[in-house]
mmCIF file of N, CA and C and ligand atoms in Angstrom:
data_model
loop_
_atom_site.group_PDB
_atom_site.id
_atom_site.type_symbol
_atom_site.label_atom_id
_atom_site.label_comp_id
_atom_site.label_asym_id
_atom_site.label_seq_id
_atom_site.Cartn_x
_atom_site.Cartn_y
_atom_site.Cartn_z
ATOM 1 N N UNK A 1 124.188 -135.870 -132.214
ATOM 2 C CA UNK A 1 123.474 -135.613 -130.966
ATOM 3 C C UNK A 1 121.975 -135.821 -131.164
ATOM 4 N N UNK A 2 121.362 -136.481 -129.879
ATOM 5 C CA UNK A 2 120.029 -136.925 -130.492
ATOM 6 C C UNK A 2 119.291 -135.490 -130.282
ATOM 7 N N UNK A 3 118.299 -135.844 -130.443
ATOM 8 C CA UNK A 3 117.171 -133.969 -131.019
ATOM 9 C C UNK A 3 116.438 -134.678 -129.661
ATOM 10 N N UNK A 4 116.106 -133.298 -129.082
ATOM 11 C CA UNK A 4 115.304 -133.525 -127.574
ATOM 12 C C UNK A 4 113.937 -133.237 -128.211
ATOM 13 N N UNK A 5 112.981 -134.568 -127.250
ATOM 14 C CA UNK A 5 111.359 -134.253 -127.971
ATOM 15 C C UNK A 5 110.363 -133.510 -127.191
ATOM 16 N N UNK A 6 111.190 -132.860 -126.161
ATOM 17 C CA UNK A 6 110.270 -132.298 -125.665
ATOM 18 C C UNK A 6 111.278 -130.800 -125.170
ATOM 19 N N UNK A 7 110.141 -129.727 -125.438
ATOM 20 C CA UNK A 7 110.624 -128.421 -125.604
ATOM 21 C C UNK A 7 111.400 -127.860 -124.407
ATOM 22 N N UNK A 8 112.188 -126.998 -124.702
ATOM 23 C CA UNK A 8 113.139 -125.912 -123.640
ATOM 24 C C UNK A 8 111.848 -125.690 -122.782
ATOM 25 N N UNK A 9 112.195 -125.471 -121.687
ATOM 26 C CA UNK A 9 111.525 -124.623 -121.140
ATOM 27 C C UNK A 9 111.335 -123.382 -121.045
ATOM 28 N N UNK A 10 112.955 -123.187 -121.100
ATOM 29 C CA UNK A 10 113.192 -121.289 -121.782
ATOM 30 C C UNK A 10 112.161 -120.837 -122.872
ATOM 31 N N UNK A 11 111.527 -122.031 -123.583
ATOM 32 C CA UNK A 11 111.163 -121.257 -125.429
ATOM 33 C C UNK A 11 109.422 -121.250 -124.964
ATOM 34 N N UNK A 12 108.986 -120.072 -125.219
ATOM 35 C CA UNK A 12 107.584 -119.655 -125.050
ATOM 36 C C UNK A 12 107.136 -120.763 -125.814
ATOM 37 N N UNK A 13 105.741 -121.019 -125.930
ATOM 38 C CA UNK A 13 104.789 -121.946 -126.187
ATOM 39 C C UNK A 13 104.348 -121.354 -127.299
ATOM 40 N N UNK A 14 104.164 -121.683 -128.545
ATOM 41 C CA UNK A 14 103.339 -121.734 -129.794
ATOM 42 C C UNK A 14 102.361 -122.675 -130.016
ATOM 43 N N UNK A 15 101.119 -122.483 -130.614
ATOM 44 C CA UNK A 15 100.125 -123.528 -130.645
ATOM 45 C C UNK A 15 98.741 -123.431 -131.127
ATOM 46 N N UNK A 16 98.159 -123.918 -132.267
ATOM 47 C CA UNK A 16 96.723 -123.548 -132.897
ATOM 48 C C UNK A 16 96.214 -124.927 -132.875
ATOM 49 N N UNK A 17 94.965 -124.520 -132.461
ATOM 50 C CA UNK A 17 93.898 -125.411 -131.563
ATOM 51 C C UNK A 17 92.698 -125.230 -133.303
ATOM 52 N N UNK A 18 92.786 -126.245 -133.451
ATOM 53 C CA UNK A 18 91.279 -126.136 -134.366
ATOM 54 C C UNK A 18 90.217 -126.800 -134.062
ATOM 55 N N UNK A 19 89.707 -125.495 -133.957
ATOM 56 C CA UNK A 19 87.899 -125.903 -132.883
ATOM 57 C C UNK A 19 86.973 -125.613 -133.661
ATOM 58 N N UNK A 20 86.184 -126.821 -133.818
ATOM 59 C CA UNK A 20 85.132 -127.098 -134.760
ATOM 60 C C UNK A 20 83.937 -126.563 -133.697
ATOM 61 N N UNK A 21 83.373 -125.160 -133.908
ATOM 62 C CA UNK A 21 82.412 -124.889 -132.778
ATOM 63 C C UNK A 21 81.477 -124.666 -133.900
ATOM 64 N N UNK A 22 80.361 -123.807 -133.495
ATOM 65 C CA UNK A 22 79.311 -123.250 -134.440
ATOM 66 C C UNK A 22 79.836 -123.121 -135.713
ATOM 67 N N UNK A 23 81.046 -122.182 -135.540
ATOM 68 C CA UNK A 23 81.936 -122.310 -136.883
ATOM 69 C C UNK A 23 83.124 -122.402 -136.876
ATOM 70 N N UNK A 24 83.510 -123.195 -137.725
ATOM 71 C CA UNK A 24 85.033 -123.884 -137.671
ATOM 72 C C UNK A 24 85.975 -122.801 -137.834
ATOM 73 N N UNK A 25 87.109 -122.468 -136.746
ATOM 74 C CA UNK A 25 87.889 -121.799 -136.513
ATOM 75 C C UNK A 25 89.628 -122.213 -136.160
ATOM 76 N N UNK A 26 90.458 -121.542 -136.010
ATOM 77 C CA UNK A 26 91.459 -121.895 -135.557
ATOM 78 C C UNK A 26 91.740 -120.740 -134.538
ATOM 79 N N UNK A 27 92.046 -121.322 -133.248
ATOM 80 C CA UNK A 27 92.750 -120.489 -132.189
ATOM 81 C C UNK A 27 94.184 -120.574 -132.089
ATOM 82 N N UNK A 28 94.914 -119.222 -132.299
ATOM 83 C CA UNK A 28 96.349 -119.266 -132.204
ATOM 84 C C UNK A 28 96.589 -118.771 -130.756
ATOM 85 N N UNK A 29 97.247 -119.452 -130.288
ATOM 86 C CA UNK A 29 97.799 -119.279 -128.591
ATOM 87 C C UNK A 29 99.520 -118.888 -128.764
ATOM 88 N N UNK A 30 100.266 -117.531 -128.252
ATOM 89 C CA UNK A 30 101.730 -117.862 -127.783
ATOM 90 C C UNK A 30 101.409 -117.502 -126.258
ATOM 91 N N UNK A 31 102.326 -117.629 -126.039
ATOM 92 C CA UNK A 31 102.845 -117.981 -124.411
ATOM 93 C C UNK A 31 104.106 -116.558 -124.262
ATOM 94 N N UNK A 32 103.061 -115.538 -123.528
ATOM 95 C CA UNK A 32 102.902 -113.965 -123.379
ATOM 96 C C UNK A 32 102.984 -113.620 -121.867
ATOM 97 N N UNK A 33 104.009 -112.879 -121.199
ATOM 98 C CA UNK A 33 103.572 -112.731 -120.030
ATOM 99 C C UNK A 33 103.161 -113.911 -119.330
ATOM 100 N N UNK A 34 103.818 -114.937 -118.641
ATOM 101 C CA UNK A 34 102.960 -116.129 -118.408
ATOM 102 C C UNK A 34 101.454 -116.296 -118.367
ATOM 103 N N UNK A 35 100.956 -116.214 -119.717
ATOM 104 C CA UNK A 35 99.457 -116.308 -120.143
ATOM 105 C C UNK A 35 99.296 -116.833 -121.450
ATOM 106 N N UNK A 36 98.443 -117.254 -122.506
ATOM 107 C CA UNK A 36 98.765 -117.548 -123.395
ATOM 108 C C UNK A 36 97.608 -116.781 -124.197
ATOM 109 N N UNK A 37 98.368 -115.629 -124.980
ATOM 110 C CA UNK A 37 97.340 -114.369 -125.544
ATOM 111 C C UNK A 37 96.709 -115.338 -127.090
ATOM 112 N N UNK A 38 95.311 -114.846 -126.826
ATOM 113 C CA UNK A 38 95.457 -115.463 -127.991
ATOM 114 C C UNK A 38 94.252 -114.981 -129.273
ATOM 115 N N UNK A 39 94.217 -115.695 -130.493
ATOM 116 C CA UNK A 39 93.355 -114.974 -131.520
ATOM 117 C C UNK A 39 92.641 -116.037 -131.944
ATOM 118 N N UNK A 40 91.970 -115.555 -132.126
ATOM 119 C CA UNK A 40 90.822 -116.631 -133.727
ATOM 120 C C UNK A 40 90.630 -116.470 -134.503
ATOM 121 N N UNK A 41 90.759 -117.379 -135.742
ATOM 122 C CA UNK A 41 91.601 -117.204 -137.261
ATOM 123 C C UNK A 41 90.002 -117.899 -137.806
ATOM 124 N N UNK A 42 89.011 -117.145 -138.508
ATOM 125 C CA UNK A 42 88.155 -117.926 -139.283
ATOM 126 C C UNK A 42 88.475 -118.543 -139.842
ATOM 127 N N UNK A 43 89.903 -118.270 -140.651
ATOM 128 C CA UNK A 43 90.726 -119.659 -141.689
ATOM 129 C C UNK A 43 91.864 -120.136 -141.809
ATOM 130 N N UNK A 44 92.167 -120.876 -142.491
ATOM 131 C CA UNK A 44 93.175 -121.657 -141.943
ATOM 132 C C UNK A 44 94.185 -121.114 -142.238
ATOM 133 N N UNK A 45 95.542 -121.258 -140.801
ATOM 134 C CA UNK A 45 96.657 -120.253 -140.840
ATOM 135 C C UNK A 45 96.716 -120.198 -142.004
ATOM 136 N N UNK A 46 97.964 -119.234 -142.234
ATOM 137 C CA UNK A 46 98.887 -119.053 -143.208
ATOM 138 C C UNK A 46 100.377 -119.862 -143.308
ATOM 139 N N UNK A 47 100.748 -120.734 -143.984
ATOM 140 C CA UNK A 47 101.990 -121.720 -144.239
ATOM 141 C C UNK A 47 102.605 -120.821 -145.412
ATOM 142 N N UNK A 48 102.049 -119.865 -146.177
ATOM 143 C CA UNK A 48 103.033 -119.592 -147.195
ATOM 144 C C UNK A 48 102.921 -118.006 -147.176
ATOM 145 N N UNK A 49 104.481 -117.309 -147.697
ATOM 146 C CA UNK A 49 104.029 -116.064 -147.864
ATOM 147 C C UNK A 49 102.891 -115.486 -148.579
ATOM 148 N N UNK A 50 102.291 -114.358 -148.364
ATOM 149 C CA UNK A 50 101.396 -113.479 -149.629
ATOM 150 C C UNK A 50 100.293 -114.197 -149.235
ATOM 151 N N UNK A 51 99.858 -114.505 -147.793
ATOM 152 C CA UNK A 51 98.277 -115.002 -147.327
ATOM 153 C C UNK A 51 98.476 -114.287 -145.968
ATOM 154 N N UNK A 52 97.509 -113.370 -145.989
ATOM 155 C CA UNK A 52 97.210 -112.598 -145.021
ATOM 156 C C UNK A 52 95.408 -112.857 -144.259
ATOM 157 N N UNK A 53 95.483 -113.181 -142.937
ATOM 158 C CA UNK A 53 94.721 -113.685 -142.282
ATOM 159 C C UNK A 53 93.713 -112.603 -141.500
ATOM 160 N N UNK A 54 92.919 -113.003 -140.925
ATOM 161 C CA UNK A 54 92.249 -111.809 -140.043
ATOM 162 C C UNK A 54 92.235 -112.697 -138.631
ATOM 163 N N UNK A 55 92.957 -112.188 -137.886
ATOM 164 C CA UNK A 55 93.115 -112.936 -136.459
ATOM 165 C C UNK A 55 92.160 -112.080 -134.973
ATOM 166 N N UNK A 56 91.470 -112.339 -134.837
ATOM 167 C CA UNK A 56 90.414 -112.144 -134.253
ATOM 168 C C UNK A 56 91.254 -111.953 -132.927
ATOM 169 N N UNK A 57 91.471 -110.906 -131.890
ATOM 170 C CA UNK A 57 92.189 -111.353 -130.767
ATOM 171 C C UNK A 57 91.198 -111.800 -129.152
ATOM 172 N N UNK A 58 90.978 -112.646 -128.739
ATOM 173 C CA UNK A 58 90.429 -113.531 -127.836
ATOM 174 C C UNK A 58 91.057 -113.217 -126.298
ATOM 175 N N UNK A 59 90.032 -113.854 -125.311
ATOM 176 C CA UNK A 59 90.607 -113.879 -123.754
ATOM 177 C C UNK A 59 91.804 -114.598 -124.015
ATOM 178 N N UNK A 60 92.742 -114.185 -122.747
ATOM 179 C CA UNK A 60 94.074 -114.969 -122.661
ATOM 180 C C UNK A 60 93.534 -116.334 -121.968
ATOM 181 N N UNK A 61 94.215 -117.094 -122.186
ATOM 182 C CA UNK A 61 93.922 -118.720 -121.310
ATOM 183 C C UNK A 61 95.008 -119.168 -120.835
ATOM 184 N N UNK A 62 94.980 -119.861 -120.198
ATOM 185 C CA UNK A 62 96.029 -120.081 -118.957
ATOM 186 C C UNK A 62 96.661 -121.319 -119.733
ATOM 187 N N UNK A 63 98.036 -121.050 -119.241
ATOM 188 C CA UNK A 63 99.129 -122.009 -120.017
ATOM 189 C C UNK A 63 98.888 -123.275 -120.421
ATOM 190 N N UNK A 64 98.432 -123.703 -118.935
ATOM 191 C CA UNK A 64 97.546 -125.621 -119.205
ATOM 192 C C UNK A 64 97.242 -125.596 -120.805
ATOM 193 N N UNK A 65 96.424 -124.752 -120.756
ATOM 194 C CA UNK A 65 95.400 -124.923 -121.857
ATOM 195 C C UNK A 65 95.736 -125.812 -123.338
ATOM 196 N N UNK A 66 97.443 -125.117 -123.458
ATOM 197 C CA UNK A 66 97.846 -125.294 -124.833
ATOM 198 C C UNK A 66 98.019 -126.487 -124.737
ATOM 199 N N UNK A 67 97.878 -127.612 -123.923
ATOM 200 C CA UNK A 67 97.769 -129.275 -124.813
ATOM 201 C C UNK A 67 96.498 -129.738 -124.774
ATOM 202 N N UNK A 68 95.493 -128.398 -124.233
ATOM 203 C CA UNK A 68 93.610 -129.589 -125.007
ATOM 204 C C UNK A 68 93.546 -129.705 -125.877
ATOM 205 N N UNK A 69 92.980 -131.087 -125.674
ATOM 206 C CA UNK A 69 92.323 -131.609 -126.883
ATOM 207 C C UNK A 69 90.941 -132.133 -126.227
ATOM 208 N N UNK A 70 89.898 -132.336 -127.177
ATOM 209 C CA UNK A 70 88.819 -132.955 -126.479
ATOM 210 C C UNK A 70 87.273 -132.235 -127.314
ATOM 211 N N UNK A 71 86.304 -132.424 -126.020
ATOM 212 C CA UNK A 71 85.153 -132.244 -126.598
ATOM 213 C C UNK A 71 84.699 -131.424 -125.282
ATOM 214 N N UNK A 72 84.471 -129.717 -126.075
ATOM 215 C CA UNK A 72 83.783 -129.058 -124.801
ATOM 216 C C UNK A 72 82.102 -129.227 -125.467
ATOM 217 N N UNK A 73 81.356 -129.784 -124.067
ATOM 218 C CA UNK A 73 80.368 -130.037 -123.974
ATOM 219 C C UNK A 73 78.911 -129.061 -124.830
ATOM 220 N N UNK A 74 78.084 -129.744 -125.280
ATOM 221 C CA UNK A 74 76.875 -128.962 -125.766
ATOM 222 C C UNK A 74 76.392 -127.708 -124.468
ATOM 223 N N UNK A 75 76.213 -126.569 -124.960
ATOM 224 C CA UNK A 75 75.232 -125.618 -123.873
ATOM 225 C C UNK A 75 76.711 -125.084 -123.246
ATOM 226 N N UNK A 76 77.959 -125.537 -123.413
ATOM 227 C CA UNK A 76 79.259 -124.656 -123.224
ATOM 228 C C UNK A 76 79.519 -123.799 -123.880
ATOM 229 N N UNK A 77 80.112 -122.570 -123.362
ATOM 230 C CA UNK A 77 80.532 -121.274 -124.242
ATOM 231 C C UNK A 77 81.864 -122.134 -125.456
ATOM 232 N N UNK A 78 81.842 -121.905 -126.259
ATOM 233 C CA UNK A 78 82.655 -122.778 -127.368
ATOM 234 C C UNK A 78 82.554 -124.281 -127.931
ATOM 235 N N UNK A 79 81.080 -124.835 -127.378
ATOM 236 C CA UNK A 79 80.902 -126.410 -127.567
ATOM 237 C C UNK A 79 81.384 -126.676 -128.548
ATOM 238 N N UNK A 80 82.303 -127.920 -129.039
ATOM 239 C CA UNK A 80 82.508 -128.482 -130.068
ATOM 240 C C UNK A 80 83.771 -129.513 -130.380
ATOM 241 N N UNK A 81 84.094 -129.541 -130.748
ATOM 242 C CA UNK A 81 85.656 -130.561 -130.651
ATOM 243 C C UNK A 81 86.724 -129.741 -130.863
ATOM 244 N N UNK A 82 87.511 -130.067 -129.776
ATOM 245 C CA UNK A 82 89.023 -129.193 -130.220
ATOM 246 C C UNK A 82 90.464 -130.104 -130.597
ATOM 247 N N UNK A 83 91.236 -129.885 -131.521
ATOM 248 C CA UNK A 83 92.470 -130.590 -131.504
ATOM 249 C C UNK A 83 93.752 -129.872 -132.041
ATOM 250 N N UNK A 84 94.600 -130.396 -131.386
ATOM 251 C CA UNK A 84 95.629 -129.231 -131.866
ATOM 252 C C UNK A 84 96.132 -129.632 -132.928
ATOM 253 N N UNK A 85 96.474 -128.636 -133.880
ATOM 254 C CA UNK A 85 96.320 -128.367 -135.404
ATOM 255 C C UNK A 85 98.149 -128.153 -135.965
ATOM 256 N N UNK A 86 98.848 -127.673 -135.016
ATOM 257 C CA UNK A 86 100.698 -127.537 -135.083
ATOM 258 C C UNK A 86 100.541 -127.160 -133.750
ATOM 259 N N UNK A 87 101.596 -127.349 -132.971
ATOM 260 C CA UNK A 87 102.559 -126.776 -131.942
ATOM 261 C C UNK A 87 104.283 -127.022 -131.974
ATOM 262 N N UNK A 88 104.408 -125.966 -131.336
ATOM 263 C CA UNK A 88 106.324 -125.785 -130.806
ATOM 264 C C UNK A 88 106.442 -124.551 -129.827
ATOM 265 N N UNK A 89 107.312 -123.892 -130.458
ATOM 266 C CA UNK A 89 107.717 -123.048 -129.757
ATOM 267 C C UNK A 89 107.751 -121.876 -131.026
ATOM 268 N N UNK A 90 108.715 -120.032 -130.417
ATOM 269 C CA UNK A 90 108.291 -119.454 -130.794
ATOM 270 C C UNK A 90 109.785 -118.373 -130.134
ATOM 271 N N UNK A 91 110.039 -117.204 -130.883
ATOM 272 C CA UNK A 91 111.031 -116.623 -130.525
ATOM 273 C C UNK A 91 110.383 -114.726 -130.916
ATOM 274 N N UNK A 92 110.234 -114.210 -129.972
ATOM 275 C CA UNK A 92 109.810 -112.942 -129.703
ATOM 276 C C UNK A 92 111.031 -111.955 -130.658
ATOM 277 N N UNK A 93 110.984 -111.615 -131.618
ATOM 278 C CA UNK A 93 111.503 -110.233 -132.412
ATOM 279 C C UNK A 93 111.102 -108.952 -132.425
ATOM 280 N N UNK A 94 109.939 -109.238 -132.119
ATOM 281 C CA UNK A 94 109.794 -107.630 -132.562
ATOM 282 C C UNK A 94 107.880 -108.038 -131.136
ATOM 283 N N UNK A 95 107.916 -106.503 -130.106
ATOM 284 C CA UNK A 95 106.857 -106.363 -129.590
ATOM 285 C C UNK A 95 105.941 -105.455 -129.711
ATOM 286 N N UNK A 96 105.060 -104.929 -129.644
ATOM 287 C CA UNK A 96 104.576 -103.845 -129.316
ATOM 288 C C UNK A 96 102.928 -103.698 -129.495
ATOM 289 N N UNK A 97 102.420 -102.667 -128.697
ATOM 290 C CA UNK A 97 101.136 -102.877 -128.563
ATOM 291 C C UNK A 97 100.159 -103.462 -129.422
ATOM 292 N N UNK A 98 100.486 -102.629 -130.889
ATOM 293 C CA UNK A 98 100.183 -103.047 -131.928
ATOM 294 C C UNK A 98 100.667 -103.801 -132.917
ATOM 295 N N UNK A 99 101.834 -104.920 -132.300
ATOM 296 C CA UNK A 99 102.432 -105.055 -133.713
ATOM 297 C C UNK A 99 103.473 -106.371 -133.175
ATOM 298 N N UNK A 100 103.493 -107.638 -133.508
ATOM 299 C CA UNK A 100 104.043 -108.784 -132.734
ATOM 300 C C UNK A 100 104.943 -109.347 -134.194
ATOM 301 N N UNK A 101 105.921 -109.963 -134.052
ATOM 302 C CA UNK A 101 107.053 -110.257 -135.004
ATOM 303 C C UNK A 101 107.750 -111.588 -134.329
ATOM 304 N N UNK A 102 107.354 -112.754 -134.878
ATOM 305 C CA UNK A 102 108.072 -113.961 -133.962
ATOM 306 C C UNK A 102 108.045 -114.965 -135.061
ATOM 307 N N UNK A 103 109.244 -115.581 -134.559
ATOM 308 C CA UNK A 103 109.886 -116.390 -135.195
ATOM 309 C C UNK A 103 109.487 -117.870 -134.819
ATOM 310 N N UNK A 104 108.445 -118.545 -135.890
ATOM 311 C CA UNK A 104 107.732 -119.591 -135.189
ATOM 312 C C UNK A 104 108.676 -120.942 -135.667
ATOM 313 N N UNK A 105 108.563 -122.067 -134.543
ATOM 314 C CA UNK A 105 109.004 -123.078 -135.103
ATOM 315 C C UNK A 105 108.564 -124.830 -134.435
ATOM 316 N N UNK A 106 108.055 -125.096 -135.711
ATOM 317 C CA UNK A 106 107.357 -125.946 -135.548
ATOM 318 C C UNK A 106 107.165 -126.776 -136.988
ATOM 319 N N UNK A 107 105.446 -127.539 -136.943
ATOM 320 C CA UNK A 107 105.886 -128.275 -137.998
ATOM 321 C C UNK A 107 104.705 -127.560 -139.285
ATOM 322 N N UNK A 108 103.851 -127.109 -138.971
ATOM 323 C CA UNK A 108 102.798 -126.075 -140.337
ATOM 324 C C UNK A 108 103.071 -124.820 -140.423
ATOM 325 N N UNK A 109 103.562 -124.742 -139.361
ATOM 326 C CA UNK A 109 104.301 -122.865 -139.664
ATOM 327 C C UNK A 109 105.466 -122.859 -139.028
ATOM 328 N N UNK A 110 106.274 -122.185 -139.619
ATOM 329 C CA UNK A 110 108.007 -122.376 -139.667
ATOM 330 C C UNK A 110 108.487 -121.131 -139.969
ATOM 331 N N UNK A 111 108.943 -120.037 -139.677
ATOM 332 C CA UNK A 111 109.595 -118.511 -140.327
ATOM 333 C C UNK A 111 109.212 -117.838 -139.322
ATOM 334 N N UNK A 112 109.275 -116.869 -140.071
ATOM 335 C CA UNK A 112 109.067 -115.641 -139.606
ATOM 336 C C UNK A 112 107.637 -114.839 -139.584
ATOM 337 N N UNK A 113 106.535 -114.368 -138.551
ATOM 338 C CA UNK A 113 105.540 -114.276 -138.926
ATOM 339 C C UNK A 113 105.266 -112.680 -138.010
ATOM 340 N N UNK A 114 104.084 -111.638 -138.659
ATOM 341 C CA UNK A 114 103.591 -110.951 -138.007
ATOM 342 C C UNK A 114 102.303 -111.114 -137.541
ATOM 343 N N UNK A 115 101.806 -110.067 -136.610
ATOM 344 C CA UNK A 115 100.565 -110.077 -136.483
ATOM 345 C C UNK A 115 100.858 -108.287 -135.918
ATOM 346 N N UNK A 116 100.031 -107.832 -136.352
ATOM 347 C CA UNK A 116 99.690 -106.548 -136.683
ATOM 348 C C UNK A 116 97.758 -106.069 -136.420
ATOM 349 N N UNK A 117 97.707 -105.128 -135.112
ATOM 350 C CA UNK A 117 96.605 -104.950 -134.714
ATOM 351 C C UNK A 117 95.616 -103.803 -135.887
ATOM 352 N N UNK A 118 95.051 -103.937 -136.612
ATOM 353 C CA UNK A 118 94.341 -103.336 -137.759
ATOM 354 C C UNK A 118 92.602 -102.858 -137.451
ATOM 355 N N UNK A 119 92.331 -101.181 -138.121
ATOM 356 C CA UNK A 119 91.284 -100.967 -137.630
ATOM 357 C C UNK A 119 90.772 -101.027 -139.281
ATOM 358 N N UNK A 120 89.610 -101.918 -139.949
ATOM 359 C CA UNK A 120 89.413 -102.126 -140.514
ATOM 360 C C UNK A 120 88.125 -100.756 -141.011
ATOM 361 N N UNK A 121 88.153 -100.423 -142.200
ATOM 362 C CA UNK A 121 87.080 -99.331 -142.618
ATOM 363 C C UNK A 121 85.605 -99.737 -141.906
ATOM 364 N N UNK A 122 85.057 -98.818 -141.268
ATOM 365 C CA UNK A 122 84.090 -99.029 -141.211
ATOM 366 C C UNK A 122 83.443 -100.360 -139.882
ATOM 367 N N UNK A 123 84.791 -100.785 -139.351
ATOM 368 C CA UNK A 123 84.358 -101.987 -138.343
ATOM 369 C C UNK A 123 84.607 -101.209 -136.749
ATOM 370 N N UNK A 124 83.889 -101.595 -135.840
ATOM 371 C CA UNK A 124 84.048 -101.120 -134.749
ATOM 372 C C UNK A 124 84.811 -101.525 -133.818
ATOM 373 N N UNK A 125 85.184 -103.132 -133.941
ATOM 374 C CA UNK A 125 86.516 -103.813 -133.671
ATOM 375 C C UNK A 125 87.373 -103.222 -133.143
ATOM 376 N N UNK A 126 87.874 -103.700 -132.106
ATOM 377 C CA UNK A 126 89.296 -102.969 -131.433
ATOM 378 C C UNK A 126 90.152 -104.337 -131.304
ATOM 379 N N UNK A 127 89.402 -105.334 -131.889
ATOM 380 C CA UNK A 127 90.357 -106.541 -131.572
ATOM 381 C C UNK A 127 90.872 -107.338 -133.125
ATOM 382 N N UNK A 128 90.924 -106.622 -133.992
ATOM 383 C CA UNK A 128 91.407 -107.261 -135.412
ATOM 384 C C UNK A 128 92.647 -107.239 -135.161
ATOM 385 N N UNK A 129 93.162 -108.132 -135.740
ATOM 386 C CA UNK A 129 94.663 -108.349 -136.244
ATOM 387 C C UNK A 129 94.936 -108.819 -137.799
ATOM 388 N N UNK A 130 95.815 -108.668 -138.137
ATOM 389 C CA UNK A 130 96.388 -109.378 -139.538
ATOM 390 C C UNK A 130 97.440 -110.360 -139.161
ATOM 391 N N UNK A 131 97.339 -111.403 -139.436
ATOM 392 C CA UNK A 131 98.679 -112.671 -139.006
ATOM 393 C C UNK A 131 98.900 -113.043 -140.486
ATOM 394 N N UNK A 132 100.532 -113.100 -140.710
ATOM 395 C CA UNK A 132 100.860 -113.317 -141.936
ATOM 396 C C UNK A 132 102.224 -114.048 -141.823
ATOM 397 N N UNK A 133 102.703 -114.583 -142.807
ATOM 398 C CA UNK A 133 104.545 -114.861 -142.853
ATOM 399 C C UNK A 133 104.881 -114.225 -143.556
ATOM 400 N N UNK A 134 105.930 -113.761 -142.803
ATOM 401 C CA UNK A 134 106.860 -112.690 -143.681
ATOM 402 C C UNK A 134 107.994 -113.227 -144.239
ATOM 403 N N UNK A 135 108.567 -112.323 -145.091
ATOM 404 C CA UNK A 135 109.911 -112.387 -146.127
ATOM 405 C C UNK A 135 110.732 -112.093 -145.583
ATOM 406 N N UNK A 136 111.807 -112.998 -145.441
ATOM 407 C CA UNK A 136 113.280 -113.108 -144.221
ATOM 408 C C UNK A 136 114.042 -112.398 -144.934
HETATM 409 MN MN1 MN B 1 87.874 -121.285 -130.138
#
């Protein structure tokens, strides 16, 4: 049976945007509540277990969003070049205010991954996360 190249519609949206702004970042987008919640990763995901990230959590952006690519303009809030870095899809396991468990699948990240909302010593942050792959 041939492999379909373009996604379910049923399967939420997965997708990291690497945007070369002031400073080079990666934005991770899933597809939440029809919205696409999302974080900013100072470095580059995590592909292997035992690398734990600091995922910055960001405004939601509207679904469109997850196929820009391009160049947001100088004197724009985020100027710089954006391109997407992996996309697929994504399977919801585990929810909760603090604490997200999904099963990504695609082609740089593949498993099982958390993200976990973290109040770091001493930071005033209410928007840290930890994004990691976990052990199946
Ligand atoms: Mn960004």
């Amino acid at each position: 049976m041939q492999q379909k190249q373009h996604q379910n519609a049923q399967e939420p949206i997965y997708v990291i945007q690497q945007h070369n702004a002031k400073s080079l970042h990666w934005d991770l987008r899933l597809e939440i509540d029809n919205t696409l919640k999302s974080w900013a990763l100072p470095k580059e995901p995590p592909t292997e277990i035992g690398i734990k990230r600091l995922a910055v959590q960001t405004q939601d952006h509207p679904i469109e969003y997850a196929t820009f690519e391009g160049t947001i303009p100088e004197g724009s809030y985020g100027a710089g070049e954006v391109k997407i870095w992996d996309k697929g899809t994504f399977t919801l396991i585990e929810s909760d205010t603090d604490k997200l468990i999904i099963d990504i699948h695609a082609k740089k990240l593949n498993g099982t991954y958390a993200l976990i909302k973290t109040h770091f010593k001493g930071s005033t942050s209410k928007n840290n996360w930890l994004f990691f792959k976990k052990k199946t």
